[in-house]
Tab-separated table of C-alpha atoms in Angstrom:
chain	number	residue	atom	x	y	z
A	1	MET	CA	-0.291	-0.225	0.028
A	2	LYS	CA	2.931	2.243	1.120
A	3	TYR	CA	4.413	1.757	-2.759
A	4	VAL	CA	0.937	2.597	-4.554
A	5	PHE	CA	1.158	5.675	-2.160
A	6	LEU	CA	4.514	6.540	-3.561
A	7	LEU	CA	3.605	6.022	-7.016
A	8	THR	CA	0.479	8.195	-6.870
A	9	ALA	CA	2.361	10.914	-5.188
A	10	PHE	CA	5.223	10.734	-7.799
A	11	LEU	CA	2.969	10.715	-10.718
A	12	ALA	CA	1.152	13.874	-8.850
A	13	LEU	CA	4.104	15.654	-8.787
A	14	VAL	CA	4.958	14.970	-12.703
A	15	SER	CA	1.865	15.943	-13.526
A	16	CYS	CA	1.654	19.261	-11.728
A	17	LYS	CA	5.250	19.875	-13.630
A	18	ASN	CA	3.789	19.418	-16.726
A	19	LYS	CA	1.167	21.781	-16.410
A	20	ASP	CA	3.377	24.346	-15.217
A	21	LYS	CA	5.317	23.934	-18.490
A	22	ASP	CA	4.224	26.173	-21.509
A	23	PRO	CA	2.397	23.845	-24.154
A	24	ASP	CA	3.011	26.423	-26.843
A	25	LEU	CA	6.693	26.370	-26.363
A	26	SER	CA	6.946	22.693	-26.962
A	27	ILE	CA	5.369	21.856	-30.206
A	28	HIS	CA	8.119	21.474	-31.995
A	29	THR	CA	9.719	18.086	-32.909
A	30	GLU	CA	12.483	17.121	-34.513
A	31	TRP	CA	12.310	16.947	-38.628
A	32	GLU	CA	13.945	13.656	-40.242
A	33	HIS	CA	13.070	14.071	-43.518
A	34	ASN	CA	14.902	15.811	-46.719
A	35	PHE	CA	11.555	17.704	-47.411
A	36	GLN	CA	10.219	20.457	-45.884
A	37	ALA	CA	6.602	19.823	-46.104
A	38	ILE	CA	3.818	18.158	-47.268
A	39	SER	CA	1.281	20.462	-49.134
A	40	GLN	CA	-2.517	20.410	-48.547
A	41	GLY	CA	-2.729	18.168	-51.944
A	42	GLY	CA	-0.358	15.371	-50.967
A	43	ASP	CA	2.908	16.423	-52.854
A	44	THR	CA	6.044	16.780	-50.932
A	45	LEU	CA	7.571	20.229	-50.897
A	46	TYR	CA	11.663	20.865	-51.289
A	47	ALA	CA	13.656	23.584	-50.602
A	48	ALA	CA	14.611	25.621	-53.703
A	49	LYS	CA	18.176	26.224	-54.862
A	50	SER	CA	19.616	29.653	-52.879
A	51	SER	CA	21.668	32.058	-54.430
A	52	GLU	CA	25.343	32.517	-53.764
A	53	GLU	CA	24.371	35.692	-52.009
A	54	ILE	CA	21.854	34.554	-49.740
A	55	LEU	CA	24.279	31.438	-48.693
A	56	ALA	CA	26.920	33.659	-48.102
A	57	LYS	CA	24.716	35.614	-45.601
A	58	PHE	CA	23.401	32.808	-43.866
A	59	GLU	CA	26.920	31.576	-42.995
A	60	GLU	CA	27.827	35.331	-42.075
A	61	LYS	CA	24.733	35.197	-39.566
A	62	LYS	CA	25.133	31.612	-38.587
A	63	ALA	CA	29.275	32.511	-37.693
A	64	ALA	CA	27.608	35.474	-35.849
A	65	TYR	CA	25.458	33.292	-33.583
A	66	GLU	CA	28.048	30.749	-32.932
A	67	VAL	CA	30.238	33.640	-31.520
A	68	ASN	CA	27.811	34.411	-29.015
A	69	PRO	CA	24.773	32.229	-29.220
A	70	ASN	CA	23.408	34.058	-26.106
A	71	ASN	CA	22.559	37.196	-28.180
A	72	LEU	CA	18.966	37.135	-29.322
A	73	ASP	CA	19.457	39.058	-32.405
A	74	ASN	CA	22.320	36.898	-33.765
A	75	LEU	CA	19.539	34.032	-33.023
A	76	ILE	CA	16.893	35.573	-34.628
A	77	TRP	CA	19.018	36.640	-37.890
A	78	TYR	CA	20.394	33.155	-38.013
A	79	GLY	CA	16.783	31.849	-38.084
A	80	ARG	CA	15.642	34.323	-40.823
A	81	PHE	CA	18.187	33.540	-42.857
A	82	ALA	CA	18.205	29.691	-42.545
A	83	ALA	CA	14.347	30.530	-43.450
A	84	TYR	CA	15.673	32.525	-46.544
A	85	THR	CA	17.851	29.622	-48.181
A	86	GLY	CA	14.717	27.442	-47.672
A	87	ASP	CA	15.623	25.760	-45.071
A	88	TYR	CA	12.354	26.306	-42.877
A	89	ARG	CA	12.438	23.261	-40.909
A	90	LYS	CA	16.086	24.600	-39.939
A	91	ALA	CA	14.951	27.813	-38.739
A	92	ILE	CA	12.280	26.419	-36.543
A	93	GLU	CA	14.361	24.503	-34.819
A	94	ILE	CA	17.028	27.339	-34.301
A	95	TYR	CA	13.787	29.339	-32.728
A	96	SER	CA	12.828	26.319	-31.024
A	97	GLN	CA	15.932	26.196	-29.363
A	98	GLY	CA	16.147	30.025	-28.709
A	99	LEU	CA	12.885	29.721	-26.913
A	100	GLU	CA	14.312	27.148	-24.489
A	101	ASP	CA	16.636	30.440	-23.227
A	102	PHE	CA	14.091	32.967	-23.853
A	103	PRO	CA	10.645	31.377	-23.104
A	104	LYS	CA	8.630	34.800	-23.257
A	105	GLU	CA	10.119	36.084	-26.408
A	106	SER	CA	7.439	37.350	-28.399
A	107	ARG	CA	10.009	37.895	-31.453
A	108	LEU	CA	11.170	34.274	-31.611
A	109	LEU	CA	7.411	33.299	-31.512
A	110	ARG	CA	6.401	35.592	-34.355
A	111	HIS	CA	8.898	33.984	-36.906
A	112	ARG	CA	8.647	30.557	-36.083
A	113	GLY	CA	4.779	30.922	-36.271
A	114	HIS	CA	5.711	32.308	-39.840
A	115	ARG	CA	7.387	29.105	-40.525
A	116	TYR	CA	4.788	26.890	-39.169
A	117	ILE	CA	2.477	28.606	-42.027
A	118	SER	CA	5.600	27.525	-44.620
A	119	VAL	CA	5.497	24.312	-43.746
A	120	ARG	CA	1.423	24.147	-43.396
A	121	GLU	CA	1.429	23.325	-39.732
A	122	PHE	CA	-1.283	26.108	-39.301
A	123	ASP	CA	-2.506	24.748	-35.275
A	124	ASN	CA	1.147	25.133	-34.118
A	125	ALA	CA	1.322	28.830	-35.966
A	126	ILE	CA	-1.596	29.887	-34.321
A	127	ALA	CA	-0.212	28.488	-30.874
A	128	ASP	CA	2.920	30.551	-31.344
A	129	LEU	CA	1.536	33.569	-32.845
A	130	SER	CA	-1.607	34.068	-30.099
A	131	LEU	CA	1.276	33.301	-27.363
A	132	ALA	CA	3.128	36.466	-29.209
A	133	VAL	CA	-0.057	38.718	-28.960
A	134	LYS	CA	-0.400	38.132	-25.113
A	135	LEU	CA	3.171	38.899	-24.645
A	136	ILE	CA	3.269	42.428	-26.324
A	137	GLN	CA	0.212	43.689	-24.697
A	138	GLY	CA	1.031	46.863	-22.799
A	139	LYS	CA	4.633	46.745	-24.837
A	140	GLU	CA	5.932	49.842	-26.900
A	141	ASN	CA	5.306	48.934	-30.998
A	142	MET	CA	8.780	49.096	-32.818
A	143	ILE	CA	9.614	48.964	-36.523
A	144	GLU	CA	11.212	45.269	-37.557
A	145	GLU	CA	13.942	45.633	-39.861
A	146	ASP	CA	13.796	43.987	-43.089
A	147	GLY	CA	15.677	40.753	-43.578
A	148	MET	CA	15.363	41.322	-47.509
A	149	PRO	CA	15.260	45.320	-47.606
A	150	ASN	CA	13.195	46.963	-50.429
A	151	ASP	CA	14.919	48.847	-53.220
A	152	LYS	CA	14.854	52.236	-51.035
A	153	ASN	CA	15.911	50.159	-47.658
A	154	ILE	CA	12.925	51.524	-45.741
A	155	PRO	CA	11.444	49.299	-43.412
A	156	VAL	CA	7.433	49.377	-43.956
A	157	SER	CA	6.220	46.659	-40.800
A	158	THR	CA	6.386	46.699	-36.866
A	159	MET	CA	6.574	43.864	-34.621
A	160	HIS	CA	3.111	43.960	-33.418
A	161	GLY	CA	1.694	44.344	-36.928
A	162	ASN	CA	3.526	41.453	-37.772
A	163	ILE	CA	2.471	39.230	-35.047
A	164	TYR	CA	-1.236	40.290	-35.917
A	165	TYR	CA	-1.017	39.624	-39.746
A	166	HIS	CA	0.578	36.259	-39.619
A	167	LEU	CA	-1.626	35.626	-36.794
A	168	GLY	CA	-4.480	36.220	-39.081
A	169	LEU	CA	-3.299	34.435	-42.000
A	170	ALA	CA	-2.825	31.290	-40.020
A	171	TYR	CA	-6.285	31.535	-39.015
A	172	TYR	CA	-7.585	32.135	-42.587
A	173	LEU	CA	-5.588	29.193	-43.937
A	174	ASN	CA	-7.286	27.415	-41.017
A	175	ARG	CA	-10.663	28.247	-42.096
A	176	ASN	CA	-11.570	30.513	-39.087
A	177	LEU	CA	-12.523	33.544	-40.735
A	178	PRO	CA	-14.156	35.385	-37.826
A	179	ALA	CA	-10.794	35.106	-35.709
A	180	ALA	CA	-8.975	35.905	-39.058
A	181	LEU	CA	-10.997	39.072	-39.325
A	182	GLU	CA	-10.485	40.003	-35.853
A	183	ALA	CA	-6.627	39.729	-35.945
A	184	TYR	CA	-6.218	41.807	-39.281
A	185	LYS	CA	-8.186	44.646	-37.752
A	186	LYS	CA	-5.670	44.805	-35.239
A	187	CYS	CA	-3.174	44.680	-37.525
A	188	LEU	CA	-4.665	47.483	-39.530
A	189	GLN	CA	-4.210	49.566	-36.148
A	190	THR	CA	-0.853	48.718	-35.316
A	191	SER	CA	0.484	51.651	-38.220
A	192	ASN	CA	-0.754	54.139	-40.597
A	193	ASN	CA	2.085	53.254	-42.807
A	194	PRO	CA	0.732	52.928	-46.279
A	195	ASP	CA	2.288	49.688	-46.825
A	196	ASN	CA	0.685	48.212	-43.216
A	197	VAL	CA	-2.591	50.170	-44.436
A	198	VAL	CA	-2.871	48.057	-47.840
A	199	SER	CA	-1.928	44.884	-46.736
A	200	ALA	CA	-4.232	44.631	-43.667
A	201	THR	CA	-7.094	46.052	-45.980
A	202	HIS	CA	-6.477	43.544	-48.435
A	203	TRP	CA	-7.400	40.904	-46.275
A	204	ILE	CA	-10.002	42.539	-44.130
A	205	TYR	CA	-11.663	43.327	-47.483
A	206	MET	CA	-11.577	39.867	-48.840
A	207	ILE	CA	-12.195	38.018	-45.709
A	208	HIS	CA	-15.266	40.375	-45.476
A	209	ARG	CA	-16.797	39.040	-49.201
A	210	ARG	CA	-16.092	35.625	-47.973
A	211	MET	CA	-18.357	36.004	-45.090
A	212	GLY	CA	-20.963	37.600	-47.516
A	213	ARG	CA	-20.454	41.348	-46.122
A	214	ALA	CA	-20.017	43.518	-48.980
A	215	GLU	CA	-21.077	46.577	-47.666
A	216	ALA	CA	-18.633	46.307	-44.611
A	217	ALA	CA	-15.705	45.189	-47.099
A	218	GLN	CA	-16.833	48.618	-49.154
A	219	ASN	CA	-16.462	50.377	-45.825
A	220	TYR	CA	-12.817	49.653	-45.276
A	221	LEU	CA	-11.813	50.785	-48.934
A	222	ARG	CA	-12.316	54.520	-47.975
A	223	ASN	CA	-8.716	54.627	-46.835
A	224	ILE	CA	-7.453	53.462	-50.203
A	225	HIS	CA	-6.704	55.990	-52.808
A	226	GLU	CA	-4.334	56.620	-55.826
A	227	ASP	CA	-1.503	58.434	-54.287
A	228	MET	CA	-0.394	56.560	-51.478
A	229	ASN	CA	3.287	56.070	-51.092
A	230	VAL	CA	3.399	52.170	-50.944
A	231	ILE	CA	6.881	51.156	-51.067
A	232	GLU	CA	6.831	47.237	-50.689
A	233	ASN	CA	3.020	45.984	-50.894
A	234	GLN	CA	2.468	46.740	-54.377
A	235	SER	CA	0.398	43.532	-54.996
A	236	TYR	CA	-1.781	44.586	-52.256
A	237	TYR	CA	-2.286	48.074	-53.019
A	238	LYS	CA	-3.082	46.791	-56.949
A	239	ALA	CA	-5.509	44.436	-55.330
A	240	CYS	CA	-7.119	47.170	-53.105
A	241	LEU	CA	-7.270	49.825	-55.939
A	242	PHE	CA	-9.181	46.830	-58.059
A	243	TYR	CA	-11.570	46.320	-55.453
A	244	LYS	CA	-12.452	49.861	-55.248
A	245	GLY	CA	-12.827	50.393	-59.237
A	246	LEU	CA	-9.960	52.133	-59.449
A	247	LEU	CA	-7.955	49.621	-61.552
A	248	ASP	CA	-9.724	47.152	-64.206
A	249	LEU	CA	-9.156	43.427	-64.292
A	250	GLU	CA	-6.681	43.516	-67.336
A	251	ASP	CA	-4.572	45.846	-65.077
A	252	VAL	CA	-4.114	43.533	-62.137
A	253	TYR	CA	-4.067	39.975	-63.674
A	254	ASP	CA	-1.653	38.427	-66.159
A	255	PRO	CA	-2.194	34.653	-66.684
A	256	SER	CA	1.373	34.475	-68.002
A	257	ALA	CA	3.216	36.357	-64.934
A	258	GLU	CA	5.714	33.925	-63.530
A	259	GLY	CA	5.492	32.624	-60.108
A	260	THR	CA	6.878	34.864	-57.756
A	261	PRO	CA	5.430	35.917	-53.909
A	262	THR	CA	4.216	39.531	-55.429
A	263	ASN	CA	2.319	37.796	-58.337
A	264	SER	CA	0.806	34.765	-56.638
A	265	ALA	CA	-0.516	37.290	-54.100
A	266	LEU	CA	-2.085	39.569	-56.808
A	267	LYS	CA	-3.458	36.343	-58.686
A	268	TYR	CA	-4.853	34.828	-55.532
A	269	ALA	CA	-7.005	38.365	-55.019
A	270	VAL	CA	-8.353	38.078	-58.576
A	271	GLY	CA	-9.119	34.115	-57.862
A	272	ASN	CA	-10.923	35.171	-54.731
A	273	TRP	CA	-12.736	38.024	-56.793
A	274	TYR	CA	-14.111	35.483	-58.813
A	275	LEU	CA	-15.180	33.205	-56.162
A	276	TYR	CA	-17.003	35.613	-53.951
A	277	ASN	CA	-18.596	37.066	-57.062
A	278	GLY	CA	-20.203	33.629	-58.129
A	279	ASN	CA	-17.718	32.409	-60.574
A	280	PRO	CA	-15.791	29.316	-58.732
A	281	ASP	CA	-14.597	27.641	-61.884
A	282	GLN	CA	-12.828	30.937	-62.774
A	283	ALA	CA	-11.576	31.199	-59.259
A	284	HIS	CA	-10.689	27.589	-59.208
A	285	GLY	CA	-8.690	28.061	-62.906
A	286	ILE	CA	-6.576	30.772	-61.020
A	287	PHE	CA	-5.937	29.019	-58.028
A	288	ASN	CA	-4.373	26.032	-60.155
A	289	GLU	CA	-2.412	28.207	-61.920
A	290	ILE	CA	-0.843	29.898	-58.952
A	291	ILE	CA	-0.064	26.268	-57.554
A	292	SER	CA	1.530	25.041	-60.829
A	293	GLY	CA	4.388	27.583	-59.858
A	294	LYS	CA	7.217	27.142	-57.748
A	295	ASP	CA	6.819	29.510	-54.804
A	296	TRP	CA	4.977	27.292	-52.671
A	297	ALA	CA	5.863	29.041	-49.763
A	298	SER	CA	4.452	32.468	-50.586
A	299	PHE	CA	1.184	33.118	-49.082
A	300	GLY	CA	-0.661	33.635	-52.313
A	301	TYR	CA	0.407	29.882	-53.186
A	302	ILE	CA	-0.975	28.358	-49.797
A	303	ALA	CA	-4.189	30.277	-49.735
A	304	ALA	CA	-4.732	29.242	-53.268
A	305	GLU	CA	-3.581	25.277	-52.254
A	306	THR	CA	-5.963	25.682	-48.928
A	307	ASP	CA	-8.846	26.821	-51.265
A	308	LEU	CA	-8.414	23.850	-53.605
A	309	ALA	CA	-7.766	21.255	-50.798
A	310	LYS	CA	-10.238	22.560	-48.173
A	311	PRO	CA	-13.127	24.715	-50.174
A	312	TYR	CA	-14.755	27.279	-47.473
A	313	THR	CA	-18.234	27.511	-48.379
A	314	MET	CA	-19.688	31.067	-49.339
A	315	ARG	CA	-22.245	32.299	-46.904
Protein backbone atom coordinates (compact mmCIF):
# COMPACT_ATOMS: atom_id res chain seq x y z
CA MET A 1 0.00 0.00 0.00
CA LYS A 2 2.90 2.30 0.83
CA TYR A 3 4.37 1.76 -2.64
CA VAL A 4 1.05 2.58 -4.27
CA PHE A 5 0.91 5.82 -2.29
CA LEU A 6 4.46 6.76 -3.30
CA LEU A 7 3.77 6.00 -6.95
CA THR A 8 0.59 8.08 -6.85
CA ALA A 9 2.45 10.97 -5.24
CA PHE A 10 5.23 10.76 -7.84
CA LEU A 11 2.76 10.79 -10.74
CA ALA A 12 0.95 13.75 -9.23
CA LEU A 13 4.25 15.64 -8.92
CA VAL A 14 5.15 14.92 -12.54
CA SER A 15 1.69 16.03 -13.62
CA CYS A 16 2.05 19.34 -11.77
CA LYS A 17 5.44 19.97 -13.35
CA ASN A 18 4.05 19.29 -16.80
CA LYS A 19 1.19 21.71 -16.15
CA ASP A 20 3.67 24.40 -15.21
CA LYS A 21 5.42 24.06 -18.56
CA ASP A 22 3.91 26.25 -21.24
CA PRO A 23 2.57 23.83 -23.88
CA ASP A 24 2.86 26.47 -26.58
CA LEU A 25 6.64 26.35 -26.34
CA SER A 26 6.84 22.57 -26.69
CA ILE A 27 5.23 21.96 -30.06
CA HIS A 28 8.46 21.60 -32.05
CA THR A 29 9.51 18.06 -32.93
CA GLU A 30 12.59 16.86 -34.77
CA TRP A 31 12.23 16.75 -38.55
CA GLU A 32 13.92 13.74 -40.13
CA HIS A 33 12.93 14.09 -43.79
CA ASN A 34 14.80 15.59 -46.73
CA PHE A 35 11.73 17.57 -47.82
CA GLN A 36 10.36 20.60 -46.01
CA ALA A 37 6.64 19.86 -45.92
CA ILE A 38 3.73 18.07 -47.53
CA SER A 39 1.28 20.27 -49.37
CA GLN A 40 -2.42 20.10 -48.60
CA GLY A 41 -2.77 18.34 -51.92
CA GLY A 42 -0.32 15.63 -50.84
CA ASP A 43 2.80 16.76 -52.72
CA THR A 44 6.23 16.79 -51.07
CA LEU A 45 7.74 20.27 -50.98
CA TYR A 46 11.51 20.70 -51.26
CA ALA A 47 13.71 23.72 -50.63
CA ALA A 48 14.61 25.60 -53.78
CA LYS A 49 18.24 26.23 -54.63
CA SER A 50 19.47 29.44 -52.98
CA SER A 51 21.60 32.13 -54.56
CA GLU A 52 25.25 32.43 -53.62
CA GLU A 53 24.49 35.80 -52.04
CA ILE A 54 21.87 34.35 -49.70
CA LEU A 55 24.08 31.41 -48.78
CA ALA A 56 26.97 33.75 -47.99
CA LYS A 57 24.75 35.88 -45.76
CA PHE A 58 23.45 32.77 -44.05
CA GLU A 59 27.00 31.66 -43.24
CA GLU A 60 27.72 35.16 -41.93
CA LYS A 61 24.70 35.07 -39.60
CA LYS A 62 25.53 31.53 -38.52
CA ALA A 63 29.11 32.54 -37.65
CA ALA A 64 27.87 35.53 -35.62
CA TYR A 65 25.51 33.25 -33.71
CA GLU A 66 28.23 30.70 -33.00
CA VAL A 67 30.50 33.42 -31.61
CA ASN A 68 27.76 34.67 -29.28
CA PRO A 69 24.81 32.25 -29.10
CA ASN A 70 23.36 34.07 -26.09
CA ASN A 71 22.68 37.19 -28.15
CA LEU A 72 18.99 37.24 -29.08
CA ASP A 73 19.49 39.28 -32.25
CA ASN A 74 22.18 36.88 -33.46
CA LEU A 75 19.79 33.98 -32.92
CA ILE A 76 16.90 35.66 -34.72
CA TRP A 77 19.00 36.60 -37.75
CA TYR A 78 20.47 33.10 -37.91
CA GLY A 79 16.93 31.71 -38.04
CA ARG A 80 15.70 34.27 -40.54
CA PHE A 81 18.47 33.54 -43.01
CA ALA A 82 18.07 29.80 -42.55
CA ALA A 83 14.52 30.37 -43.77
CA TYR A 84 15.71 32.57 -46.65
CA THR A 85 17.79 29.62 -47.88
CA GLY A 86 14.55 27.63 -48.01
CA ASP A 87 15.34 25.50 -44.96
CA TYR A 88 12.25 26.33 -42.94
CA ARG A 89 12.71 23.29 -40.73
CA LYS A 90 16.16 24.51 -39.71
CA ALA A 91 14.69 27.92 -38.92
CA ILE A 92 12.00 26.34 -36.75
CA GLU A 93 14.69 24.33 -34.94
CA ILE A 94 16.76 27.47 -34.31
CA TYR A 95 13.80 29.40 -32.92
CA SER A 96 12.78 26.43 -30.77
CA GLN A 97 16.26 26.24 -29.28
CA GLY A 98 16.09 29.97 -28.66
CA LEU A 99 12.76 29.64 -26.85
CA GLU A 100 14.42 27.35 -24.33
CA ASP A 101 16.63 30.27 -23.28
CA PHE A 102 14.12 33.06 -24.01
CA PRO A 103 10.75 31.41 -23.27
CA LYS A 104 8.74 34.63 -23.25
CA GLU A 105 10.29 36.30 -26.28
CA SER A 106 7.53 37.37 -28.67
CA ARG A 107 9.94 37.88 -31.57
CA LEU A 108 10.95 34.22 -31.56
CA LEU A 109 7.32 33.17 -31.48
CA ARG A 110 6.52 35.60 -34.31
CA HIS A 111 9.20 34.14 -36.58
CA ARG A 112 8.57 30.50 -35.66
CA GLY A 113 4.85 31.07 -36.21
CA HIS A 114 5.59 32.46 -39.67
CA ARG A 115 7.62 29.39 -40.58
CA TYR A 116 4.99 27.02 -39.26
CA ILE A 117 2.72 28.64 -41.84
CA SER A 118 5.35 27.97 -44.52
CA VAL A 119 5.33 24.24 -43.71
CA ARG A 120 1.51 24.03 -43.45
CA GLU A 121 1.36 23.54 -39.66
CA PHE A 122 -1.36 26.10 -39.07
CA ASP A 123 -2.37 24.98 -35.58
CA ASN A 124 1.20 25.37 -34.39
CA ALA A 125 1.39 28.79 -36.02
CA ILE A 126 -1.77 29.90 -34.23
CA ALA A 127 -0.41 28.66 -30.89
CA ASP A 128 2.85 30.59 -31.32
CA LEU A 129 1.34 33.79 -32.63
CA SER A 130 -1.50 33.82 -30.09
CA LEU A 131 1.04 33.58 -27.29
CA ALA A 132 3.07 36.35 -28.94
CA VAL A 133 -0.04 38.55 -28.90
CA LYS A 134 -0.37 38.02 -25.15
CA LEU A 135 3.28 38.86 -24.58
CA ILE A 136 3.19 42.18 -26.44
CA GLN A 137 0.23 43.59 -24.54
CA GLY A 138 1.20 46.88 -22.91
CA LYS A 139 4.56 46.97 -24.71
CA GLU A 140 5.78 49.57 -27.17
CA ASN A 141 5.48 48.72 -30.84
CA MET A 142 8.68 49.06 -32.87
CA ILE A 143 9.78 48.97 -36.50
CA GLU A 144 10.94 45.50 -37.56
CA GLU A 145 14.10 45.51 -39.62
CA ASP A 146 13.75 43.83 -43.01
CA GLY A 147 15.74 40.71 -43.68
CA MET A 148 15.44 41.30 -47.41
CA PRO A 149 15.37 45.13 -47.69
CA ASN A 150 13.30 46.82 -50.37
CA ASP A 151 14.86 49.04 -53.05
CA LYS A 152 14.62 52.12 -50.84
CA ASN A 153 15.99 50.26 -47.80
CA ILE A 154 13.09 51.57 -45.72
CA PRO A 155 11.46 49.07 -43.31
CA VAL A 156 7.69 49.19 -43.71
CA SER A 157 6.42 46.82 -41.02
CA THR A 158 6.32 46.73 -37.23
CA MET A 159 6.86 43.95 -34.72
CA HIS A 160 3.27 44.03 -33.46
CA GLY A 161 1.87 44.40 -36.96
CA ASN A 162 3.73 41.32 -38.18
CA ILE A 163 2.45 39.25 -35.27
CA TYR A 164 -1.18 40.16 -35.98
CA TYR A 165 -0.68 39.84 -39.75
CA HIS A 166 0.65 36.29 -39.55
CA LEU A 167 -1.91 35.31 -36.90
CA GLY A 168 -4.66 36.51 -39.21
CA LEU A 169 -3.19 34.51 -42.06
CA ALA A 170 -2.90 31.36 -39.95
CA TYR A 171 -6.54 31.65 -38.88
CA TYR A 172 -7.59 32.31 -42.48
CA LEU A 173 -5.76 29.22 -43.72
CA ASN A 174 -7.26 27.21 -40.86
CA ARG A 175 -10.73 28.31 -41.97
CA ASN A 176 -11.51 30.44 -38.90
CA LEU A 177 -12.54 33.59 -40.75
CA PRO A 178 -14.00 35.52 -37.78
CA ALA A 179 -10.73 35.15 -35.85
CA ALA A 180 -8.73 36.04 -38.96
CA LEU A 181 -10.80 39.19 -39.41
CA GLU A 182 -10.20 40.33 -35.83
CA ALA A 183 -6.46 39.75 -36.16
CA TYR A 184 -6.26 41.82 -39.35
CA LYS A 185 -8.27 44.62 -37.75
CA LYS A 186 -5.69 44.68 -34.96
CA CYS A 187 -2.93 44.65 -37.59
CA LEU A 188 -4.48 47.67 -39.29
CA GLN A 189 -4.46 49.53 -35.97
CA THR A 190 -0.74 49.00 -35.36
CA SER A 191 0.48 51.52 -37.95
CA ASN A 192 -0.80 54.07 -40.46
CA ASN A 193 2.14 53.31 -42.75
CA PRO A 194 0.68 52.94 -46.28
CA ASP A 195 2.23 49.49 -46.71
CA ASN A 196 0.53 48.27 -43.55
CA VAL A 197 -2.75 49.92 -44.51
CA VAL A 198 -2.97 48.22 -47.93
CA SER A 199 -1.85 44.79 -46.72
CA ALA A 200 -4.28 44.66 -43.79
CA THR A 201 -7.11 46.24 -45.81
CA HIS A 202 -6.68 43.67 -48.58
CA TRP A 203 -7.24 40.78 -46.18
CA ILE A 204 -10.04 42.54 -44.26
CA TYR A 205 -11.88 43.28 -47.51
CA MET A 206 -11.40 39.77 -48.83
CA ILE A 207 -12.55 38.11 -45.59
CA HIS A 208 -15.65 40.31 -45.35
CA ARG A 209 -16.55 39.39 -48.93
CA ARG A 210 -16.03 35.71 -48.18
CA MET A 211 -18.41 36.08 -45.23
CA GLY A 212 -21.04 37.75 -47.40
CA ARG A 213 -20.51 41.24 -45.98
CA ALA A 214 -20.09 43.36 -49.09
CA GLU A 215 -21.07 46.64 -47.42
CA ALA A 216 -18.64 46.16 -44.53
CA ALA A 217 -15.91 45.25 -47.00
CA GLN A 218 -16.54 48.38 -49.06
CA ASN A 219 -16.37 50.53 -45.94
CA TYR A 220 -12.72 49.58 -45.41
CA LEU A 221 -11.76 50.87 -48.84
CA ARG A 222 -12.34 54.48 -47.75
CA ASN A 223 -8.68 54.74 -46.75
CA ILE A 224 -7.47 53.56 -50.17
CA HIS A 225 -6.63 56.16 -52.80
CA GLU A 226 -4.50 56.50 -55.92
CA ASP A 227 -1.62 58.55 -54.54
CA MET A 228 -0.56 56.39 -51.58
CA ASN A 229 3.19 56.11 -51.02
CA VAL A 230 3.36 52.32 -50.97
CA ILE A 231 6.96 51.11 -51.06
CA GLU A 232 6.79 47.34 -50.80
CA ASN A 233 3.29 45.87 -50.89
CA GLN A 234 2.43 46.83 -54.45
CA SER A 235 0.40 43.67 -55.08
CA TYR A 236 -1.90 44.40 -52.15
CA TYR A 237 -2.14 48.04 -53.21
CA LYS A 238 -3.17 47.10 -56.74
CA ALA A 239 -5.68 44.62 -55.35
CA CYS A 240 -7.26 47.31 -53.16
CA LEU A 241 -7.44 49.73 -56.08
CA PHE A 242 -9.08 46.97 -58.12
CA TYR A 243 -11.62 46.28 -55.36
CA LYS A 244 -12.44 50.00 -55.30
CA GLY A 245 -12.93 50.13 -59.07
CA LEU A 246 -9.88 52.32 -59.72
CA LEU A 247 -8.13 49.59 -61.73
CA ASP A 248 -9.59 47.19 -64.29
CA LEU A 249 -9.17 43.42 -64.31
CA GLU A 250 -6.60 43.55 -67.11
CA ASP A 251 -4.55 45.98 -65.00
CA VAL A 252 -4.09 43.45 -62.21
CA TYR A 253 -4.33 39.99 -63.78
CA ASP A 254 -1.72 38.56 -66.13
CA PRO A 255 -2.14 34.79 -66.63
CA SER A 256 1.41 34.53 -67.99
CA ALA A 257 3.06 36.22 -64.98
CA GLU A 258 5.74 33.99 -63.45
CA GLY A 259 5.27 32.44 -60.03
CA THR A 260 6.67 34.93 -57.54
CA PRO A 261 5.30 35.89 -54.11
CA THR A 262 4.16 39.25 -55.49
CA ASN A 263 2.44 37.80 -58.56
CA SER A 264 0.86 34.95 -56.61
CA ALA A 265 -0.58 37.40 -54.06
CA LEU A 266 -2.21 39.44 -56.82
CA LYS A 267 -3.46 36.38 -58.68
CA TYR A 268 -4.96 35.07 -55.46
CA ALA A 269 -6.78 38.37 -54.95
CA VAL A 270 -8.28 38.05 -58.44
CA GLY A 271 -9.20 34.41 -57.89
CA ASN A 272 -10.95 35.35 -54.68
CA TRP A 273 -12.77 38.15 -56.47
CA TYR A 274 -14.14 35.64 -58.95
CA LEU A 275 -15.11 33.30 -56.12
CA TYR A 276 -17.16 35.72 -54.04
CA ASN A 277 -18.74 37.13 -57.21
CA GLY A 278 -20.21 33.73 -58.03
CA ASN A 279 -17.64 32.41 -60.53
CA PRO A 280 -16.01 29.43 -58.80
CA ASP A 281 -14.76 27.83 -62.02
CA GLN A 282 -12.71 30.91 -62.94
CA ALA A 283 -11.50 31.15 -59.35
CA HIS A 284 -10.32 27.56 -59.24
CA GLY A 285 -8.65 27.97 -62.61
CA ILE A 286 -6.55 30.81 -61.20
CA PHE A 287 -5.83 28.89 -57.98
CA ASN A 288 -4.55 25.96 -60.05
CA GLU A 289 -2.52 28.40 -62.10
CA ILE A 290 -0.88 29.67 -58.90
CA ILE A 291 0.05 26.24 -57.56
CA SER A 292 1.58 25.27 -60.88
CA GLY A 293 4.40 27.65 -59.96
CA LYS A 294 7.35 27.00 -57.68
CA ASP A 295 6.90 29.65 -54.98
CA TRP A 296 5.21 27.19 -52.64
CA ALA A 297 6.08 29.14 -49.48
CA SER A 298 4.41 32.36 -50.64
CA PHE A 299 1.15 33.32 -48.98
CA GLY A 300 -0.78 33.50 -52.23
CA TYR A 301 0.33 29.99 -53.13
CA ILE A 302 -0.56 28.56 -49.71
CA ALA A 303 -3.96 30.27 -49.76
CA ALA A 304 -4.73 28.97 -53.26
CA GLU A 305 -3.64 25.49 -52.23
CA THR A 306 -5.91 25.70 -49.19
CA ASP A 307 -8.92 26.77 -51.25
CA LEU A 308 -8.44 23.84 -53.60
CA ALA A 309 -7.89 21.31 -50.82
CA LYS A 310 -10.43 22.64 -48.30
CA PRO A 311 -13.06 24.74 -50.10
CA TYR A 312 -14.69 27.33 -47.87
CA THR A 313 -18.49 27.36 -48.07
CA MET A 314 -19.71 30.83 -48.96
CA ARG A 315 -22.30 32.26 -46.59
